[in-house]
């Protein structure tokens, strides 16, 4: 009788038994609800709104490797800013065409440095000719027909982009001058320049300097921060910003260290690449972080220069980011970082402030990229190599995956919406939000030395998740300007605007 | 509703109730549970939770097709393993 509760005759044992049964059902329902919530939760948009360093979640110490991330395998050659940087190259080439150059004039008539470069990469000349003769005329027609359909995505992207013209200012003097100059903004408008302090404020130690720079960079909005010594091999060989002579130059002596900062793109929009995505949100945010860190350093008396998107660089960023332990280089040429995968936009600040540097990390990306190939299979321009490994792909003395920039750029110009493609960073299985499902998958994969989880995840990615046929990304009639996923509802024009434009993505 | 401290407090209480009620069920059903058998039961229960949770998270991420395929695979695995586990737990040695 001691077990009965009140006058009901319902025993404690029966209560526990029935309660246990009900709990079994309720916990399943509750877990389901929590799981659904996790999938919707905006807090899983890793790093999009920075939480002052709390989004750099991976303990990189566990994955650190000794020694440099890259070792030369041949004669090292610094990249050419007028040739290897596709945007600049195509711009210069387009100007030559405007001035009257035709293929009949021969490569030499293009002048240096284009002539030598195209002789080394003759297939790129054909592709660059195609930009002006086929891709851009087609793009003009497509924009006339379909721009309304992408109106919100365009407007959203331009909202980010339009301040590019104002901040941060492009250096107009050589690094020996501009890196030592502070630009003070006046609250009422205008600005004035002054030299940085002659005696920099001393730090207690390189450890303190690195710690503070990272804390400050996170507070300025960086999702990830890493520090390395600058390898001059990764600085452009020419086109130094602010220098009168745009030819070859010596890397400035005060560019001893590189601080690498990164932020991801917005997580809903990034899935709708190419059509409804944009680079400009990531570009805008990371260049702001980079400019702020530069200002911070200069105010303490340390010369510094920001190298940031879209193409305001005196160096190539990915290998420097790899050196700084931000992540590893993927098959698609982007850095894959543990927190945000390939969805990361980077900038670099060069300075002479002595800081403790980070080590490169290895969390299994090389192995994963060898087996995965999703970016290469999805790339509509076949610009990404499908080779089994990057062995033998020597580029300017270093071995890494080869990207055909000419092919990439032709599709880049063809894609509708706010310019560009970004499909490779979107489809990368590492580019997933930070909810329990993807975090467990990533954690288990990173900690599995056998490679079995790696293979299982790639199999699941390919067999469970839908992916458009690469052809579908192309312009009609070959394709339908498909996005990897549908545009987020807030970028679909028919949801908000009183227009009903033709929709190329329906296909058929 | 499905997040926050209060939700997980309730969930915790329910898990405790489940933990207390399960041995009573086992006893009433005449199951001779050992540590090994309890471990198997717990693993299966976690699999059941995964069967519900993984597709729902994928669904909420707008990956409806992946959610459906995931659910089909997991339901089959959970059903087969559940039937096997039930047979094993209810099996009574003849001697």
Coordinates of C-alpha atoms in Angstrom, one line a residue:
Chain A
X1 CA 0.0 0.0 0.0
X2 CA 3.0 2.3 0.6
X3 CA 3.4 2.4 -3.2
X4 CA -0.1 3.8 -3.9
X5 CA -0.5 7.5 -4.7
X6 CA -3.6 9.1 -3.1
X7 CA -7.0 7.5 -3.6
X8 CA -6.4 6.5 -7.2
X9 CA -4.8 3.3 -6.5
X10 CA -2.2 4.1 -9.1
X11 CA 1.0 2.7 -7.8
X12 CA 4.3 4.5 -7.9
X13 CA 5.6 1.5 -9.8
X14 CA 2.8 2.0 -12.4
X15 CA 3.6 5.7 -12.6
X16 CA 7.2 5.1 -13.3
X17 CA 6.4 2.4 -15.8
X18 CA 3.9 4.5 -17.7
X19 CA 5.9 7.6 -17.2
X20 CA 9.0 5.8 -18.6
X21 CA 7.0 4.7 -21.7
X22 CA 5.6 8.2 -22.2
X23 CA 9.1 9.6 -21.8
X24 CA 10.4 7.3 -24.4
X25 CA 8.0 8.7 -26.9
X26 CA 8.3 12.3 -25.7
X27 CA 12.1 12.3 -25.8
X28 CA 11.9 11.1 -29.4
X29 CA 9.5 13.9 -30.3
X30 CA 11.6 16.4 -28.3
X31 CA 14.8 15.3 -30.0
X32 CA 13.0 15.6 -33.4
X33 CA 11.9 19.1 -32.5
X34 CA 15.3 20.1 -31.3
X35 CA 16.9 18.6 -34.5
X36 CA 14.5 20.6 -36.7
X37 CA 15.2 23.7 -34.7
X38 CA 19.0 23.1 -35.2
X39 CA 18.5 23.0 -38.9
X40 CA 16.7 26.3 -38.9
X41 CA 18.8 28.0 -36.2
X42 CA 20.5 31.1 -37.5
X43 CA 23.1 30.7 -34.8
X44 CA 24.5 27.9 -36.9
X45 CA 25.5 30.4 -39.6
X46 CA 29.1 30.1 -38.5
X47 CA 31.0 33.4 -38.2
X48 CA 28.6 35.4 -40.4
X49 CA 28.0 37.7 -37.5
X50 CA 31.3 37.5 -35.6
X51 CA 31.1 36.7 -31.9
X52 CA 34.5 38.2 -31.0
X53 CA 36.5 35.1 -31.6
X54 CA 34.1 32.5 -30.3
X55 CA 33.5 31.3 -33.8
X56 CA 37.1 30.2 -34.4
X57 CA 36.1 27.0 -32.7
X58 CA 38.7 24.5 -33.7
X59 CA 41.6 23.8 -31.5
X60 CA 44.3 24.0 -34.2
X61 CA 47.0 22.9 -31.9
X62 CA 45.9 19.3 -32.4
X63 CA 46.3 19.5 -36.2
X64 CA 49.5 21.6 -36.3
X65 CA 52.3 20.4 -38.6
X66 CA 56.0 21.4 -38.3
X67 CA 57.8 23.1 -41.1
X68 CA 56.5 25.1 -44.0
X69 CA 53.2 24.2 -45.6
X70 CA 54.8 24.4 -49.1
X71 CA 58.2 23.5 -50.3
X72 CA 59.5 24.4 -53.7
X73 CA 59.7 21.6 -56.1
X74 CA 61.2 23.6 -59.0
X75 CA 62.4 27.1 -59.9
X76 CA 60.4 29.6 -57.9
X77 CA 58.9 32.5 -59.8
X78 CA 56.8 35.1 -58.1
X79 CA 53.3 35.5 -59.7
X80 CA 52.6 38.3 -62.2
X81 CA 49.9 40.7 -61.1
X82 CA 49.2 41.6 -64.8
X83 CA 49.1 38.1 -66.0
X84 CA 48.4 35.5 -63.4
X85 CA 45.7 37.6 -61.8
X86 CA 42.9 36.8 -64.4
X87 CA 40.8 39.9 -63.8
X88 CA 43.7 42.2 -64.5
X89 CA 45.0 40.1 -67.4
X90 CA 41.7 40.0 -69.2
X91 CA 41.3 43.8 -68.5
X92 CA 44.6 44.6 -70.1
X93 CA 44.0 42.2 -73.0
X94 CA 40.5 43.7 -73.6
X95 CA 42.1 47.1 -73.8
X96 CA 44.6 45.8 -76.4
X97 CA 41.6 44.4 -78.4
X98 CA 39.9 47.8 -78.2
X99 CA 43.0 49.4 -79.5
X100 CA 42.8 47.2 -82.5
X101 CA 44.7 44.0 -81.8
X102 CA 43.5 40.9 -83.6
X103 CA 44.9 37.4 -83.5
X104 CA 46.3 38.0 -87.0
X105 CA 48.7 40.5 -85.4
X106 CA 50.4 37.7 -83.4
X107 CA 51.1 37.4 -79.8
X108 CA 54.2 39.7 -79.8
X109 CA 52.1 42.6 -80.8
X110 CA 50.4 42.4 -77.4
X111 CA 53.6 43.6 -75.8
X112 CA 55.0 42.5 -72.4
X113 CA 54.2 41.0 -70.1
X114 CA 51.2 39.5 -71.9
X115 CA 53.2 38.2 -74.9
X116 CA 55.6 36.1 -72.8
X117 CA 52.8 34.8 -70.6
X118 CA 50.5 33.8 -73.5
X119 CA 53.4 32.1 -75.2
X120 CA 53.8 30.0 -72.0
X121 CA 50.0 29.4 -71.8
X122 CA 48.6 29.5 -75.4
X123 CA 45.3 27.9 -74.4
X124 CA 44.6 30.9 -72.2
X125 CA 44.9 33.3 -75.1
X126 CA 42.1 31.4 -76.9
X127 CA 40.0 31.6 -73.7
X128 CA 40.7 35.3 -73.2
X129 CA 39.7 36.0 -76.8
X130 CA 36.5 34.0 -76.2
X131 CA 35.6 36.4 -73.3
X132 CA 35.4 39.3 -75.6
X133 CA 34.0 37.6 -78.7
X134 CA 31.5 35.2 -77.3
X135 CA 31.0 35.3 -73.6
X136 CA 30.4 39.1 -73.1
X137 CA 28.1 39.6 -76.1
X138 CA 26.0 36.6 -74.9
X139 CA 26.1 38.0 -71.3
X140 CA 24.8 41.3 -72.6
X141 CA 21.8 39.6 -74.2
X142 CA 21.1 37.5 -71.2
X143 CA 21.3 40.5 -68.8
X144 CA 18.8 42.4 -71.0
X145 CA 16.4 39.5 -70.9
X146 CA 16.8 38.2 -67.3
X147 CA 18.1 41.0 -65.1
X148 CA 14.7 41.6 -63.6
X149 CA 14.6 38.1 -62.3
X150 CA 17.8 38.7 -60.3
X151 CA 16.9 42.3 -59.3
X152 CA 16.9 41.7 -55.5
X153 CA 20.1 39.7 -55.6
X154 CA 21.7 42.4 -57.7
X155 CA 20.5 45.2 -55.4
X156 CA 21.6 43.3 -52.3
X157 CA 25.1 42.8 -53.8
X158 CA 25.5 46.4 -54.9
X159 CA 24.5 47.5 -51.5
X160 CA 27.6 45.8 -50.2
X161 CA 29.8 46.7 -53.1
X162 CA 29.1 50.4 -53.5
X163 CA 31.3 51.5 -50.6
X164 CA 34.3 49.8 -52.2
X165 CA 35.1 53.1 -53.8
X166 CA 35.6 54.8 -50.5
X167 CA 37.1 52.5 -48.0
X168 CA 39.9 51.6 -47.5
X169 CA 41.7 54.0 -49.7
X170 CA 43.9 52.5 -52.4
X171 CA 47.6 53.4 -51.7
X172 CA 48.9 56.1 -53.9
X173 CA 52.5 56.0 -52.7
X174 CA 55.0 53.2 -52.3
X175 CA 54.9 51.0 -49.2
X176 CA 57.9 52.8 -47.7
X177 CA 55.7 55.9 -47.6
X178 CA 52.0 54.8 -47.5
X179 CA 52.5 52.0 -45.0
X180 CA 54.0 54.6 -42.6
X181 CA 51.1 57.1 -43.2
X182 CA 47.9 57.4 -41.2
X183 CA 44.8 58.8 -42.7
X184 CA 42.7 60.5 -40.0
X185 CA 39.1 60.9 -40.9
X186 CA 37.3 64.1 -39.8
X187 CA 33.9 63.5 -38.3
X188 CA 32.5 66.3 -40.4
X189 CA 33.9 65.0 -43.6
X190 CA 37.3 65.0 -45.2
X191 CA 40.6 63.7 -43.8
X192 CA 44.2 64.5 -43.3
X193 CA 47.4 62.4 -43.5
X194 CA 50.2 62.2 -40.9
X195 CA 53.2 60.0 -40.3
X196 CA 52.9 57.1 -37.8
X197 CA 54.8 57.4 -34.6
X198 CA 58.6 57.2 -35.0
X199 CA 58.9 55.0 -31.9
X200 CA 56.3 52.2 -32.0
X201 CA 54.6 51.3 -28.7
X202 CA 56.6 48.3 -27.5
X203 CA 54.8 45.0 -26.7
X204 CA 55.8 42.9 -23.7
X205 CA 56.6 40.0 -26.0
X206 CA 55.8 38.5 -29.4
X207 CA 53.3 36.3 -27.6
X208 CA 51.5 39.4 -26.3
X209 CA 51.5 41.0 -29.7
X210 CA 50.0 38.0 -31.4
X211 CA 47.4 37.5 -28.7
X212 CA 46.3 41.2 -28.8
X213 CA 46.2 41.4 -32.6
X214 CA 44.0 38.3 -32.7
X215 CA 41.6 39.6 -30.0
X216 CA 41.4 43.0 -31.8
X217 CA 40.9 41.4 -35.2
X218 CA 38.0 39.3 -33.9
X219 CA 36.5 42.4 -32.4
X220 CA 36.8 44.2 -35.7
X221 CA 34.7 41.3 -37.2
X222 CA 37.1 38.6 -38.2
X223 CA 35.8 35.1 -37.9
X224 CA 39.2 33.5 -38.2
X225 CA 42.7 35.0 -37.7
X226 CA 46.1 33.6 -38.2
X227 CA 49.7 34.9 -38.2
X228 CA 52.7 33.9 -40.2
X229 CA 56.0 35.2 -41.5
X230 CA 55.5 36.5 -45.0
X231 CA 57.0 34.2 -47.7
X232 CA 58.1 36.7 -50.4
X233 CA 57.6 33.9 -53.0
X234 CA 53.9 34.6 -52.7
X235 CA 54.2 38.4 -53.4
X236 CA 53.5 39.6 -56.9
X237 CA 56.5 40.2 -59.0
X238 CA 55.2 43.5 -60.4
X239 CA 52.4 46.0 -60.2
X240 CA 53.2 47.1 -56.6
X241 CA 50.4 49.4 -55.5
X242 CA 51.4 53.0 -55.1
X243 CA 54.8 52.5 -56.8
X244 CA 55.6 54.7 -59.7
X245 CA 57.5 51.9 -61.5
X246 CA 55.0 49.1 -62.1
X247 CA 57.7 46.7 -63.1
X248 CA 59.5 44.1 -61.0
X249 CA 60.2 45.1 -57.4
X250 CA 61.9 43.9 -54.2
X251 CA 59.5 42.9 -51.5
X252 CA 59.5 45.8 -48.9
X253 CA 61.8 45.0 -45.9
X254 CA 59.1 45.9 -43.4
X255 CA 56.7 43.2 -44.8
X256 CA 58.0 40.7 -42.3
X257 CA 54.7 39.3 -40.9
X258 CA 51.4 38.6 -42.4
X259 CA 48.1 38.7 -40.4
X260 CA 45.4 36.7 -42.2
X261 CA 41.8 37.5 -41.4
X262 CA 38.7 35.8 -42.8
X263 CA 34.9 36.0 -42.9
X264 CA 32.3 33.7 -44.5
X265 CA 29.6 34.7 -47.0
X266 CA 26.0 34.7 -45.7
X267 CA 24.9 31.1 -45.4
X268 CA 21.5 31.2 -47.1
X269 CA 22.6 33.2 -50.1
X270 CA 25.8 31.2 -50.6
X271 CA 23.8 28.1 -51.4
X272 CA 22.0 29.8 -54.3
X273 CA 25.3 30.4 -56.2
X274 CA 25.9 31.1 -59.0
X275 CA 22.8 33.2 -59.8
X276 CA 21.6 34.7 -56.6
X277 CA 24.9 34.6 -54.6
X278 CA 27.4 37.4 -54.3
X279 CA 31.1 37.8 -53.4
X280 CA 30.5 41.4 -52.2
X281 CA 29.2 40.6 -48.7
X282 CA 32.3 38.7 -47.8
X283 CA 34.6 41.1 -49.7
X284 CA 33.1 44.1 -47.9
X285 CA 33.2 42.7 -44.5
X286 CA 36.7 41.3 -44.7
X287 CA 38.2 44.4 -46.2
X288 CA 36.7 46.4 -43.4
X289 CA 38.3 44.1 -40.9
X290 CA 41.6 44.3 -42.7
X291 CA 41.5 48.1 -42.9
X292 CA 40.6 48.4 -39.2
X293 CA 43.5 46.1 -38.2
X294 CA 45.8 48.2 -40.4
X295 CA 44.6 51.3 -38.7
X296 CA 45.1 49.8 -35.3
X297 CA 48.7 48.8 -36.1
X298 CA 49.5 52.2 -37.5
X299 CA 48.1 54.0 -34.5
X300 CA 50.6 52.0 -32.4
X301 CA 53.4 53.0 -34.7
X302 CA 53.8 49.9 -36.9
X303 CA 53.8 50.3 -40.6
X304 CA 51.2 48.1 -42.3
X305 CA 49.3 47.5 -45.5
X306 CA 46.0 45.9 -46.2
X307 CA 45.8 43.4 -49.1
X308 CA 42.1 42.7 -49.7
X309 CA 39.4 41.8 -52.2
X310 CA 38.3 42.3 -54.9
X311 CA 41.9 42.7 -56.3
X312 CA 43.7 45.1 -54.1
X313 CA 46.6 42.8 -53.4
X314 CA 50.4 42.8 -53.7
X315 CA 50.4 39.1 -52.9
X316 CA 48.4 35.9 -53.4
X317 CA 46.4 35.1 -50.3
X318 CA 45.7 31.3 -50.2
X319 CA 49.3 30.0 -49.6
X320 CA 49.8 32.7 -47.0
X321 CA 46.6 31.7 -45.3
X322 CA 47.7 28.1 -45.3
X323 CA 51.1 29.1 -43.8
X324 CA 49.1 31.0 -41.1
X325 CA 47.1 27.9 -40.1
X326 CA 43.8 29.2 -41.3
X327 CA 43.1 26.0 -43.3
X328 CA 44.4 23.9 -46.1
X329 CA 44.3 24.4 -49.9
X330 CA 41.5 22.6 -51.6
X331 CA 41.3 21.1 -55.1
X332 CA 39.4 24.2 -56.2
X333 CA 42.2 26.6 -55.1
X334 CA 40.3 28.0 -52.2
X335 CA 41.5 27.6 -48.6
X336 CA 39.3 25.2 -46.7
X337 CA 39.1 26.2 -43.1
X338 CA 37.8 23.9 -40.3
X339 CA 35.0 26.2 -39.2
X340 CA 33.4 27.4 -42.4
X341 CA 34.9 25.1 -45.1
X342 CA 35.5 26.8 -48.4
X343 CA 33.0 29.6 -47.5
X344 CA 35.7 32.0 -46.3
X345 CA 36.9 35.3 -47.8
X346 CA 40.4 36.3 -46.7
X347 CA 42.5 39.4 -46.5
X348 CA 46.1 39.9 -45.4
X349 CA 47.8 42.7 -43.4
X350 CA 51.6 43.0 -43.9
X351 CA 53.6 44.6 -41.1
X352 CA 56.8 44.5 -39.2
X353 CA 55.3 44.0 -35.7
X354 CA 57.1 41.0 -34.3
X355 CA 54.5 38.4 -33.3
X356 CA 54.5 34.7 -32.4
X357 CA 53.4 32.9 -35.6
X358 CA 50.9 30.1 -36.0
X359 CA 51.8 26.8 -37.6
X360 CA 50.1 25.3 -40.7
X361 CA 47.5 22.6 -40.0
X362 CA 46.6 19.3 -41.5
X363 CA 43.1 18.2 -40.8
X364 CA 42.8 15.8 -43.7
X365 CA 41.8 18.1 -46.6
X366 CA 44.4 16.7 -49.0
X367 CA 43.0 13.2 -48.6
X368 CA 39.4 14.4 -48.7
X369 CA 39.9 16.4 -51.9
X370 CA 41.6 13.6 -53.7
X371 CA 38.5 11.4 -53.2
X372 CA 35.7 13.9 -53.3
X373 CA 36.0 15.9 -56.6
X374 CA 32.5 17.3 -56.2
X375 CA 33.8 20.8 -57.0
X376 CA 35.4 19.6 -60.2
X377 CA 32.4 17.5 -61.2
X378 CA 30.0 20.4 -60.6
X379 CA 32.2 23.1 -62.2
X380 CA 30.3 24.1 -65.4
X381 CA 33.5 25.3 -67.1
X382 CA 35.6 22.3 -66.2
X383 CA 38.2 24.7 -64.8
X384 CA 39.0 22.5 -61.8
X385 CA 41.2 19.4 -62.3
X386 CA 39.7 16.0 -61.9
X387 CA 43.1 14.3 -61.6
X388 CA 43.6 11.7 -58.9
X389 CA 46.3 13.9 -57.2
X390 CA 48.1 17.2 -57.6
X391 CA 51.4 15.4 -58.0
X392 CA 53.4 16.9 -60.8
X393 CA 51.2 20.1 -61.0
X394 CA 54.0 22.5 -60.6
X395 CA 53.1 26.1 -60.7
X396 CA 55.8 28.8 -60.4
X397 CA 57.9 26.3 -58.5
X398 CA 55.3 25.0 -56.1
X399 CA 53.1 21.9 -56.4
X400 CA 49.4 22.4 -55.9
X401 CA 46.1 21.8 -57.7
X402 CA 45.9 23.5 -61.1
X403 CA 42.9 25.8 -61.9
X404 CA 42.3 26.9 -65.5
X405 CA 41.6 30.5 -64.8
X406 CA 40.7 31.3 -68.4
X407 CA 37.9 28.7 -68.4
X408 CA 36.8 29.8 -64.9
X409 CA 36.6 33.4 -66.0
X410 CA 34.5 32.6 -69.1
X411 CA 31.8 31.1 -67.0
X412 CA 32.3 33.7 -64.3
X413 CA 31.4 36.3 -66.9
X414 CA 28.5 34.2 -68.2
X415 CA 26.7 33.7 -64.9
X416 CA 23.7 35.8 -64.2
X417 CA 23.0 37.7 -61.0
X418 CA 25.5 39.7 -59.1
X419 CA 28.6 38.7 -61.1
X420 CA 30.7 35.6 -60.7
X421 CA 30.2 32.0 -59.8
X422 CA 31.5 30.7 -56.5
X423 CA 29.9 27.3 -57.2
X424 CA 33.1 25.5 -56.1
X425 CA 33.1 27.0 -52.6
X426 CA 29.3 26.4 -52.4
X427 CA 29.3 22.7 -53.2
X428 CA 32.3 21.8 -51.1
X429 CA 31.1 19.4 -48.4
X430 CA 33.2 21.3 -45.9
X431 CA 31.1 24.4 -46.5
X432 CA 28.3 23.5 -44.1
X433 CA 26.7 25.4 -41.2
X434 CA 27.7 24.7 -37.6
X435 CA 24.8 22.5 -36.4
X436 CA 25.1 19.2 -34.7
X437 CA 24.7 17.1 -37.8
X438 CA 27.6 18.7 -39.8
X439 CA 29.7 19.2 -36.7
X440 CA 29.6 15.5 -35.8
X441 CA 30.3 14.5 -39.4
X442 CA 33.3 16.9 -39.5
X443 CA 34.6 15.9 -36.1
X444 CA 34.4 12.2 -36.7
X445 CA 36.0 12.6 -40.1
X446 CA 38.9 14.7 -38.8
X447 CA 39.6 12.2 -36.0
X448 CA 39.4 9.1 -38.2
X449 CA 42.9 8.0 -39.2
X450 CA 41.6 5.1 -41.4
X451 CA 39.8 7.2 -44.0
X452 CA 36.7 5.1 -43.8
X453 CA 34.6 8.0 -42.5
X454 CA 36.0 10.1 -45.2
X455 CA 34.8 7.7 -47.9
X456 CA 31.4 7.2 -46.2
X457 CA 30.8 10.9 -46.0
X458 CA 31.7 11.5 -49.7
X459 CA 29.4 8.6 -50.6
X460 CA 26.5 10.1 -48.6
X461 CA 27.1 13.5 -50.0
X462 CA 26.9 12.2 -53.5
X463 CA 24.1 9.8 -53.1
X464 CA 21.8 11.6 -50.6
X465 CA 22.1 15.2 -51.6
X466 CA 20.7 16.5 -54.9
X467 CA 23.0 18.4 -57.2
X468 CA 22.1 19.9 -60.6
X469 CA 23.8 18.6 -63.7
X470 CA 26.8 20.9 -64.4
X471 CA 25.2 21.7 -67.8
X472 CA 22.2 23.2 -66.0
X473 CA 24.3 26.1 -64.7
X474 CA 25.0 27.3 -68.3
X475 CA 22.9 29.8 -70.2
X476 CA 19.8 28.7 -72.1
X477 CA 19.4 26.8 -74.3
X478 CA 22.3 24.6 -73.1
X479 CA 21.4 25.2 -69.5
X480 CA 18.9 27.2 -67.4
X481 CA 21.1 29.4 -65.2
X482 CA 20.5 27.0 -62.4
X483 CA 21.6 27.8 -58.8
X484 CA 23.0 25.0 -56.6
X485 CA 19.9 25.6 -54.4
X486 CA 16.9 27.8 -54.8
X487 CA 17.4 31.5 -53.9
X488 CA 16.4 32.3 -50.3
X489 CA 12.9 33.7 -50.1
X490 CA 14.1 37.2 -49.4
X491 CA 15.9 37.3 -52.7
X492 CA 13.0 36.0 -54.8
X493 CA 11.6 39.0 -56.7
X494 CA 8.1 37.6 -57.0
X495 CA 7.8 37.5 -53.2
X496 CA 8.3 41.2 -52.7
X497 CA 8.2 43.1 -56.0
X498 CA 5.2 43.8 -58.1
X499 CA 6.9 42.3 -61.2
X500 CA 6.7 38.9 -62.9
X501 CA 9.9 38.6 -64.9
X502 CA 10.8 35.6 -67.1
X503 CA 12.4 32.9 -65.0
X504 CA 15.3 31.2 -66.8
X505 CA 15.7 28.7 -63.9
X506 CA 12.5 26.9 -64.6
X507 CA 14.2 25.3 -67.6
X508 CA 12.3 22.8 -69.7
Chain B
X1 CA 9.9 25.9 -28.2
X2 CA 12.6 23.3 -29.0
X3 CA 15.6 25.1 -27.6
X4 CA 16.7 27.0 -24.6
X5 CA 17.4 26.0 -21.0
X6 CA 13.7 25.2 -20.0
X7 CA 13.3 22.8 -23.0
X8 CA 16.4 20.9 -22.1
X9 CA 15.5 20.8 -18.5
X10 CA 12.2 19.1 -19.4
X11 CA 14.0 16.8 -21.8
X12 CA 16.5 15.9 -19.0
X13 CA 13.6 15.1 -16.6
X14 CA 12.0 12.9 -19.3
X15 CA 15.3 11.0 -19.9
X16 CA 15.5 10.4 -16.1
X17 CA 12.0 9.1 -16.1
X18 CA 12.8 6.9 -19.1
X19 CA 15.8 5.6 -17.3
X20 CA 13.8 4.8 -14.2
X21 CA 10.9 3.2 -16.1
X22 CA 12.9 1.0 -18.4
X23 CA 14.1 -1.5 -15.8
X24 CA 10.5 -1.9 -14.5
X25 CA 9.4 -2.7 -18.0
X26 CA 12.3 -5.1 -18.4
X27 CA 11.4 -6.9 -15.2
X28 CA 7.6 -7.1 -16.1
X29 CA 8.4 -8.5 -19.5
X30 CA 10.7 -11.1 -18.0
X31 CA 13.8 -9.9 -19.7
X32 CA 17.0 -10.9 -18.1
X33 CA 18.9 -7.7 -18.7
X34 CA 22.7 -7.6 -18.4
X35 CA 25.1 -4.6 -18.7
X36 CA 25.8 -5.7 -22.3
X37 CA 22.1 -5.9 -23.1
X38 CA 21.4 -2.5 -21.6
X39 CA 24.3 -1.1 -23.7
X40 CA 22.8 -2.6 -26.8
X41 CA 19.4 -1.2 -25.9
X42 CA 20.8 2.3 -25.3
X43 CA 22.7 2.2 -28.6
X44 CA 19.5 1.2 -30.4
X45 CA 17.6 4.0 -28.7
X46 CA 20.3 6.5 -29.8
X47 CA 19.9 5.1 -33.3
X48 CA 16.2 5.7 -33.1
X49 CA 16.8 9.3 -32.0
X50 CA 19.2 9.7 -34.9
X51 CA 16.6 8.4 -37.3
X52 CA 14.3 11.1 -36.2
X53 CA 16.8 13.9 -35.8
X54 CA 19.1 13.7 -38.8
X55 CA 16.3 13.9 -41.5
X56 CA 14.5 16.7 -39.6
X57 CA 17.7 18.8 -39.4
X58 CA 18.3 18.2 -43.1
X59 CA 14.7 19.1 -43.8
X60 CA 15.0 22.3 -41.9
X61 CA 18.0 23.2 -44.0
X62 CA 15.8 22.9 -47.0
X63 CA 17.4 19.6 -48.1
X64 CA 14.1 17.8 -48.5
X65 CA 15.4 15.1 -50.9
X66 CA 18.4 14.3 -48.7
X67 CA 16.1 14.3 -45.6
X68 CA 13.8 11.8 -47.3
X69 CA 16.6 9.5 -48.5
X70 CA 18.3 9.7 -45.1
X71 CA 15.1 8.8 -43.4
X72 CA 14.4 5.8 -45.6
X73 CA 17.9 4.4 -45.0
X74 CA 17.8 5.0 -41.3
X75 CA 14.2 3.7 -40.8
X76 CA 15.2 0.4 -42.5
X77 CA 18.3 0.1 -40.4
X78 CA 16.5 1.0 -37.2
X79 CA 13.6 -1.4 -37.9
X80 CA 15.8 -4.3 -38.8
X81 CA 18.2 -3.8 -35.9
X82 CA 15.2 -3.2 -33.5
X83 CA 13.6 -6.5 -34.5
X84 CA 16.9 -8.2 -34.1
X85 CA 17.5 -6.6 -30.7
X86 CA 14.0 -7.5 -29.5
X87 CA 14.5 -11.2 -30.5
X88 CA 17.8 -11.2 -28.7
X89 CA 16.5 -9.6 -25.5
X90 CA 13.4 -11.8 -25.4
X91 CA 15.3 -15.0 -26.2
X92 CA 15.1 -17.4 -23.3
X93 CA 17.8 -20.1 -23.1
X94 CA 16.2 -23.6 -23.2
X95 CA 18.5 -25.1 -20.5

